[in-house]
XYZ file of C-alpha atoms in Angstrom:
533
model
C -0.455 -0.291 0.198
C 1.017 3.531 -0.486
C 0.237 4.717 2.551
C 2.654 2.673 4.358
C 6.345 3.384 4.357
C 8.190 1.100 2.398
C 5.282 1.818 0.113
C 5.441 5.472 0.000
C 8.903 5.251 -0.215
C 9.132 2.787 -3.334
C 6.360 4.578 -4.835
C 7.813 8.303 -4.655
C 11.417 6.965 -5.628
C 9.945 5.803 -8.769
C 8.272 9.210 -9.317
C 11.391 11.133 -8.771
C 13.301 8.768 -11.429
C 10.892 8.572 -13.836
C 11.056 12.712 -13.542
C 14.936 12.782 -13.361
C 15.002 11.041 -16.575
C 12.727 12.882 -18.619
C 14.498 16.409 -17.453
C 17.686 15.044 -18.007
C 17.376 14.614 -21.705
C 17.254 18.584 -22.295
C 20.354 19.234 -20.400
C 22.239 19.311 -23.989
C 19.285 21.485 -25.025
C 21.091 25.086 -26.335
C 19.880 28.308 -24.854
C 21.144 30.732 -27.994
C 22.883 30.229 -31.142
C 26.136 31.234 -29.989
C 26.195 29.601 -26.419
C 25.015 26.338 -24.380
C 23.975 28.588 -21.756
C 23.262 32.079 -21.560
C 22.999 35.264 -19.300
C 23.556 34.122 -15.593
C 24.386 30.325 -15.841
C 27.952 30.905 -17.189
C 28.601 33.037 -14.122
C 27.153 30.547 -11.670
C 29.033 27.963 -13.724
C 32.221 29.641 -13.506
C 32.165 30.054 -9.675
C 31.342 26.763 -9.139
C 34.874 26.225 -11.113
C 36.311 28.225 -9.297
C 35.126 27.043 -5.703
C 36.070 23.902 -6.772
C 39.576 24.497 -7.982
C 40.800 27.340 -5.941
C 37.911 27.161 -2.964
C 37.348 30.903 -3.352
C 34.924 33.429 -5.389
C 37.548 35.273 -7.863
C 36.768 34.208 -11.482
C 39.335 36.650 -13.173
C 41.691 33.481 -13.119
C 38.955 31.211 -14.908
C 37.775 34.151 -17.365
C 41.631 34.945 -18.358
C 41.779 31.350 -19.227
C 38.677 31.089 -20.865
C 37.342 28.164 -18.961
C 33.758 29.313 -20.236
C 34.279 28.470 -23.855
C 32.840 24.796 -22.916
C 29.282 26.224 -22.358
C 29.563 30.111 -23.800
C 31.117 29.865 -27.107
C 31.151 33.433 -27.643
C 32.749 36.078 -25.804
C 31.317 36.159 -21.929
C 29.938 39.908 -21.005
C 31.394 40.785 -17.995
C 28.809 41.237 -14.711
C 31.603 41.025 -11.929
C 32.741 44.765 -10.878
C 36.596 44.498 -11.555
C 38.325 45.759 -8.138
C 41.617 47.463 -7.439
C 43.143 44.437 -6.671
C 41.974 42.487 -9.847
C 39.065 40.336 -7.807
C 36.552 39.659 -9.820
C 33.517 38.217 -8.013
C 30.347 36.915 -9.822
C 27.145 39.291 -8.524
C 25.246 36.077 -7.294
C 24.628 34.277 -4.374
C 26.939 31.483 -3.306
C 25.018 28.623 -2.371
C 24.385 27.570 -5.597
C 28.142 27.420 -6.843
C 28.536 25.342 -3.609
C 26.375 23.096 -4.235
C 27.074 22.531 -8.207
C 31.263 22.870 -7.479
C 31.727 19.105 -6.961
C 29.605 18.329 -10.147
C 30.988 21.248 -12.825
C 34.586 20.303 -11.443
C 34.229 16.722 -12.361
C 31.514 16.469 -14.763
C 31.268 20.039 -16.174
C 28.356 21.287 -17.560
C 26.643 18.425 -18.724
C 27.467 17.232 -14.961
C 26.318 20.104 -13.348
C 22.953 20.559 -15.401
C 22.578 16.452 -14.681
C 22.917 17.247 -11.245
C 20.045 19.426 -11.266
C 17.900 17.026 -13.532
C 18.308 15.016 -10.431
C 17.120 17.531 -7.820
C 13.944 18.254 -10.069
C 12.950 14.169 -9.845
C 13.733 14.547 -5.823
C 11.538 18.107 -6.019
C 9.046 15.677 -7.990
C 9.609 12.844 -4.912
C 8.880 14.902 -1.980
C 5.947 16.470 -3.983
C 4.244 13.088 -3.677
C 5.186 12.810 -0.485
C 3.503 15.781 0.957
C 0.524 15.573 -1.459
C -0.038 12.044 0.285
C 1.022 12.530 3.965
C -0.066 16.273 4.545
C -3.342 16.343 2.546
C -4.547 12.977 1.804
C -4.387 12.591 -1.543
C -4.183 9.613 -2.835
C -0.633 7.889 -4.054
C -1.705 7.736 -7.457
C -3.031 10.944 -8.200
C -0.471 12.651 -6.084
C 2.025 10.671 -8.430
C 0.529 11.580 -11.807
C -0.075 14.881 -10.744
C 3.977 15.426 -9.566
C 5.143 13.330 -12.994
C 2.835 15.741 -15.159
C 4.167 19.019 -13.093
C 7.481 18.019 -13.227
C 7.643 17.024 -16.966
C 6.277 20.259 -18.029
C 7.040 23.521 -18.432
C 8.786 25.640 -16.217
C 9.534 23.223 -13.703
C 11.024 20.082 -16.412
C 12.893 23.773 -18.170
C 14.866 24.410 -14.999
C 15.386 20.992 -14.402
C 18.590 22.159 -16.326
C 19.048 25.682 -16.506
C 21.587 26.853 -14.344
C 19.920 29.133 -11.445
C 18.862 28.795 -8.253
C 14.932 28.437 -9.002
C 14.617 24.538 -8.741
C 16.648 24.455 -5.769
C 14.818 26.964 -3.864
C 11.845 25.280 -4.684
C 12.949 22.054 -3.365
C 14.265 23.856 -0.062
C 10.756 25.788 0.320
C 8.785 22.704 0.096
C 11.201 20.531 2.085
C 10.567 23.538 4.966
C 6.694 23.120 4.609
C 7.062 19.659 5.082
C 8.811 20.101 8.066
C 7.479 22.517 9.983
C 3.780 20.741 9.324
C 5.826 17.444 10.729
C 3.348 15.606 13.333
C 4.707 15.785 17.154
C 5.815 12.984 18.880
C 4.000 10.931 20.918
C 3.030 13.027 24.056
C 4.090 16.394 22.669
C 1.398 18.608 20.528
C 5.312 20.581 19.693
C 7.366 20.347 17.041
C 10.315 17.880 16.847
C 13.712 19.294 17.951
C 15.274 17.622 14.702
C 12.741 19.469 12.532
C 12.487 22.600 14.080
C 16.497 22.793 13.277
C 16.039 21.638 9.963
C 13.267 24.599 9.211
C 15.790 26.875 10.539
C 18.042 26.059 7.692
C 16.006 25.718 5.168
C 15.157 29.387 5.936
C 18.632 30.533 6.543
C 19.707 28.618 3.108
C 17.303 30.319 1.009
C 18.675 33.930 0.540
C 22.196 32.037 0.440
C 20.700 30.733 -2.831
C 19.127 34.434 -3.893
C 18.695 36.777 -1.554
C 15.051 37.219 -3.763
C 13.682 33.877 -1.844
C 13.905 36.275 1.796
C 10.147 36.799 1.799
C 9.263 33.185 1.151
C 12.017 32.206 3.945
C 10.423 35.018 5.967
C 6.722 33.531 5.728
C 8.363 29.902 6.457
C 10.366 31.507 9.469
C 6.862 32.740 10.677
C 5.237 29.682 10.510
C 8.137 27.775 12.547
C 7.862 30.455 15.607
C 4.140 30.311 15.564
C 3.893 26.705 15.815
C 6.532 26.798 18.596
C 4.895 29.745 20.555
C 1.134 27.845 20.180
C 2.647 24.452 21.523
C 3.868 26.904 24.458
C 7.592 25.281 23.694
C 9.652 28.983 24.900
C 13.103 27.254 24.795
C 12.645 26.189 21.565
C 11.063 29.275 20.305
C 13.679 31.055 21.981
C 16.604 29.356 20.462
C 14.794 29.270 16.722
C 14.753 33.006 17.318
C 18.082 33.420 18.135
C 19.409 31.055 15.516
C 17.625 32.705 13.116
C 18.921 36.371 14.364
C 22.127 35.171 14.517
C 22.521 33.534 10.431
C 20.628 36.865 9.757
C 23.364 38.693 10.949
C 25.967 36.606 9.427
C 24.118 36.486 6.469
C 24.852 40.805 6.221
C 28.876 40.356 7.550
C 29.789 37.962 5.364
C 28.131 39.930 2.256
C 29.932 43.164 3.016
C 33.304 41.025 3.329
C 32.725 39.006 -0.177
C 30.718 41.356 -2.081
C 31.432 44.862 -0.270
C 27.579 45.552 -0.369
C 24.654 43.787 1.978
C 23.727 41.835 -1.109
C 25.368 39.980 -3.834
C 24.356 42.487 -6.030
C 26.613 45.200 -4.640
C 29.692 43.443 -6.872
C 27.524 43.944 -10.001
C 29.442 45.902 -13.026
C 25.903 46.871 -14.315
C 24.664 48.379 -10.862
C 26.675 51.449 -10.763
C 23.621 53.710 -8.816
C 23.857 50.912 -5.845
C 22.755 47.449 -5.585
C 19.031 47.828 -4.758
C 18.608 49.576 -8.271
C 18.524 45.671 -9.181
C 14.711 46.462 -8.804
C 14.502 48.869 -11.368
C 12.865 51.961 -10.661
C 9.541 50.431 -10.236
C 6.102 51.721 -11.309
C 4.092 49.529 -8.295
C 0.634 50.452 -10.239
C 1.869 49.088 -13.777
C 3.186 46.285 -11.874
C 0.280 45.270 -11.014
C -0.524 43.628 -14.373
C 1.815 40.945 -13.314
C -0.421 39.623 -10.790
C -2.744 38.064 -14.242
C 0.586 37.674 -16.288
C 2.260 36.054 -14.426
C -0.368 33.154 -15.019
C -1.950 34.061 -18.792
C 0.997 36.508 -20.606
C 0.872 35.188 -23.902
C 4.401 34.547 -23.700
C 6.058 34.731 -20.062
C 2.685 33.501 -18.318
C 2.328 29.697 -16.811
C -0.244 28.751 -18.281
C 0.341 29.403 -22.158
C 3.010 26.693 -21.613
C 1.211 24.633 -19.030
C -2.633 25.041 -19.097
C -3.437 23.618 -16.170
C -1.798 26.015 -14.246
C -4.832 27.702 -14.423
C -6.212 25.538 -11.701
C -4.301 27.007 -9.279
C -6.715 29.841 -8.750
C -9.629 27.235 -8.137
C -7.536 24.691 -6.077
C -6.384 27.609 -3.747
C -10.273 28.810 -3.258
C -11.308 25.230 -2.374
C -8.730 25.183 -0.021
C -8.829 28.609 1.910
C -12.703 27.856 1.892
C -12.189 24.345 3.622
C -8.488 25.035 5.232
C -7.521 21.698 6.027
C -4.862 21.676 8.134
C -1.430 23.130 7.168
C -3.666 25.490 4.439
C -2.764 28.822 5.652
C 1.196 28.191 5.335
C 0.710 26.935 2.576
C -1.281 29.867 0.652
C 1.194 32.894 2.706
C 3.949 31.029 0.676
C 2.608 30.954 -2.510
C 1.222 34.728 -1.875
C 4.715 35.636 -0.723
C 6.390 34.388 -3.942
C 3.969 36.071 -6.122
C 4.263 39.444 -4.838
C 7.566 39.430 -4.696
C 7.560 38.493 -8.489
C 5.139 40.801 -8.923
C 6.325 44.056 -7.251
C 10.023 43.406 -5.923
C 11.474 41.140 -9.507
C 12.894 43.535 -12.129
C 11.431 42.205 -14.929
C 8.835 39.068 -15.916
C 9.767 39.363 -18.920
C 13.961 38.618 -19.193
C 16.239 36.790 -21.143
C 15.587 32.931 -19.462
C 12.619 30.925 -19.658
C 9.000 31.645 -18.660
C 7.741 31.901 -14.889
C 11.431 31.952 -13.380
C 10.516 34.077 -10.675
C 7.439 31.956 -9.436
C 9.588 28.677 -9.712
C 10.180 28.760 -5.911
C 6.598 27.915 -4.868
C 4.827 26.050 -7.681
C 5.478 22.678 -5.943
C 3.729 24.344 -3.068
C 0.753 24.740 -5.603
C 0.927 21.581 -7.363
C 0.190 20.167 -3.975
C -2.779 22.686 -3.380
C -3.917 21.367 -7.367
C -3.878 17.424 -6.561
C -6.102 18.134 -3.391
C -8.520 20.178 -5.640
C -8.326 17.612 -8.486
C -8.801 14.461 -6.089
C -12.727 16.246 -5.097
C -13.491 16.119 -8.511
C -16.069 14.296 -10.234
C -14.581 11.669 -12.499
C -15.465 13.865 -15.719
C -13.696 17.034 -14.112
C -10.709 14.659 -13.525
C -10.535 13.454 -17.292
C -10.738 17.238 -18.611
C -7.825 18.352 -16.075
C -5.645 15.358 -17.579
C -6.450 16.356 -20.809
C -5.367 19.538 -19.947
C -2.879 18.921 -18.259
C -1.408 16.793 -21.228
C -0.849 19.926 -23.295
C 1.784 21.164 -20.808
C 3.755 17.382 -21.446
C 3.414 18.056 -25.143
C 4.870 21.418 -24.933
C 7.847 20.226 -23.298
C 8.073 17.582 -25.936
C 8.065 19.753 -28.639
C 10.433 22.189 -27.229
C 12.636 19.166 -26.551
C 12.217 18.558 -30.438
C 12.698 22.018 -31.440
C 15.543 22.429 -30.049
C 17.732 19.141 -30.074
C 16.691 19.346 -34.277
C 17.798 22.986 -34.508
C 14.581 24.463 -35.255
C 14.706 26.985 -32.476
C 16.801 27.714 -29.105
C 15.351 27.011 -25.839
C 16.019 31.349 -24.846
C 16.418 33.245 -27.765
C 13.603 32.341 -29.787
C 11.516 29.262 -27.903
C 8.169 31.624 -29.591
C 9.203 29.580 -32.575
C 7.782 26.157 -31.257
C 5.482 24.403 -33.542
C 3.246 23.390 -30.547
C -0.336 23.908 -31.919
C -1.865 24.573 -28.560
C 0.730 27.282 -27.658
C 0.193 28.939 -31.134
C -3.742 28.350 -31.293
C -4.100 30.564 -27.237
C -1.848 32.711 -27.839
C -4.191 35.515 -29.738
C -6.188 35.394 -26.343
C -3.886 36.044 -24.160
C -2.819 39.519 -22.852
C 0.592 40.751 -23.680
C 2.432 42.045 -21.188
C 5.198 43.414 -23.298
C 2.811 45.510 -25.024
C 0.287 49.081 -23.650
C -2.896 48.413 -21.920
C -4.983 49.359 -24.281
C -7.388 48.029 -27.030
C -7.843 44.255 -26.935
C -4.904 43.551 -24.919
C -6.661 45.462 -22.290
C -10.061 43.258 -22.693
C -8.056 40.459 -22.701
C -6.757 41.313 -19.408
C -9.752 42.534 -18.051
C -11.779 39.286 -19.125
C -8.862 36.759 -17.706
C -9.312 38.976 -14.315
C -13.086 38.082 -14.212
C -12.396 34.343 -15.327
C -10.199 33.807 -12.603
C -11.916 35.897 -10.117
C -15.459 34.364 -11.030
C -13.469 30.798 -10.782
C -12.269 31.311 -7.685
C -16.150 32.419 -6.177
C -17.899 29.447 -8.066
C -15.096 26.620 -6.836
C -15.196 28.436 -2.855
C -18.899 28.383 -3.168
C -19.398 24.922 -4.361
C -16.719 23.680 -1.754
C -18.902 25.250 0.900
C -22.268 23.767 -0.390
C -20.536 20.292 -1.165
C -18.920 19.665 2.631
C -22.080 20.903 4.263
C -24.025 17.954 2.078
C -21.556 15.464 2.948
C -21.203 16.500 6.719
C -25.429 16.078 7.174
C -24.694 12.566 5.202
C -21.676 11.855 7.576
C -24.157 12.408 10.795
C -26.941 10.795 9.260
C -25.650 8.015 8.639
C -25.852 8.186 5.066
C -21.512 8.021 4.540
C -20.164 5.499 2.248
C -17.171 3.980 3.326
C -15.390 3.344 0.451
C -15.644 7.095 -0.963
C -12.385 8.688 0.388
C -13.778 12.168 -0.341
C -16.786 11.444 2.218
C -14.359 9.430 5.002
C -12.395 12.748 4.682
C -14.614 14.566 5.245
C -15.911 12.758 8.254
C -12.672 12.724 10.184
C -12.323 16.043 9.214
C -15.417 17.099 10.965
C -14.528 14.726 14.298
C -10.958 16.725 14.051
C -12.967 19.781 14.529
C -15.170 18.579 17.060
C -12.244 17.952 18.802
C -10.594 20.555 21.452
C -7.858 21.693 19.563
C -5.786 25.163 19.893
C -5.231 27.880 17.315
C -1.444 26.589 16.125
C -3.351 23.373 14.788
C -5.546 25.410 12.276
C -2.810 27.663 11.045
C 0.207 25.207 11.137
C -1.059 22.205 11.175
C -0.294 19.804 13.896
C -0.875 16.211 13.540
C -4.176 14.859 15.342
C -2.375 11.762 16.130
C 1.132 10.587 16.690
C 3.362 9.854 13.070
C 3.477 6.451 14.219
C -0.042 5.780 13.468
C -0.353 7.316 9.986
C -2.651 5.445 7.829
C -2.922 5.387 4.037
C -4.118 8.421 2.181
C -4.824 10.466 5.202
C -2.738 13.159 6.487
C -0.210 13.238 8.981
C -0.686 16.649 9.866
C -3.033 19.554 9.936
C -0.367 19.680 7.942
C 19.307 38.366 -13.257
C 20.927 38.309 -15.965
C 22.363 41.409 -17.592
C 19.983 41.032 -20.645
C 16.396 42.385 -20.502
C 13.257 42.225 -22.679
C 11.264 45.061 -22.512
C 7.888 45.210 -20.302
C 5.787 47.812 -19.876
C 4.846 47.755 -16.503
């Protein structure tokens, strides 16, 4: 059975292996016609090589020797500001190069990309486990959703792109898993090892990139809230002190290594200061990204994986029903989405679409899996067919790039994917003025998404109440997992519980008693395209 420990382990390993192998096929894809990697990728790889060979961040000797020519055949633009000593430190946080150093040192650029493909498999495996253990999703459905998401853009693309996006997504999901872990027998607090793991995750995220600080902050609040709600004042104090010390160390080491509070301080293209990385923001204009991140005709999620449209109704239903762990999951997704909307320099850049929200996409995938389980059989089929277009998109991208028809970054819009070509005219264009038909399509999609959220939320409430009444009157079908889950949820709600259980998701039983299908716990590159926002 999938629910037992050994069965779940086998299940998740199979999921991870499938995704890792499929994603690894894309490792040789060329980013541009003149370079296999582009934008920030070669700089991450150069830093990884420097760490492996010289144990430092200075890449001047690697640049001087042309070490980048294996993966960037043309002259590599200079990103690092040359210091008086001649030292050159790329303006990127060091954790990704440190993680990739052995793979890049031993296997070159291909070894680094294959290592990332392995992480993509690990992410899919963990997505499966979180969906099953934390939200009671059936094993087959959880595995199917995780595989489809893992072999669809953007997760499949960033599975071999040398960026911190996918490792950050893995850390964010792991942090959620640990925060929502069940207590030990006789202890309603978070186990010490899990609390330590969450602290390590929160600390690691900004070291991958400071742009992940908002998601890390939400995760930290979740940890502190749970410890406080359980009355674990000593653990709360230690966790708070550890996080403060780690924050101070982050700032001090960045001042030492990069000459500023962030890695951007060492960048040659931030002459007016490191914080110009966010540009000269027009926040009113950037509100277009709230919708554009999902439905932009070029850089939105849905044009490449239309099942991404289910993020909105899935979150609406989840928030309405609010099983344990919902608030933390939703808060992390919202933090990542708002950061991509208002803080990121652009959503249209010299990279693959969806980059700015990859960090929270697996959490959204978990929410989708939970929602799909509650759909009727025809509803699941419809979602499955829609999701199939995303898998097709990746397959056709692979064929197009590996076949030499187009590249992965410069002209991916030349894909032969018929679905992408069909739907683009009805999607808004974030690079064009918000006027005429573009304004109408933007408004239409806002109406569609708001309407879907309202309808799904209402149906989730009415259906939930109806099944609860059936459970009370003895009309519950024992073979219906949704109805059984509702009965258990009703029993948990009726039992005494603290506010911490509702917000963060404490377990309703010891971890040794977990059952199959039942949740354990309540649970920047130097190039940019033009964006008119």
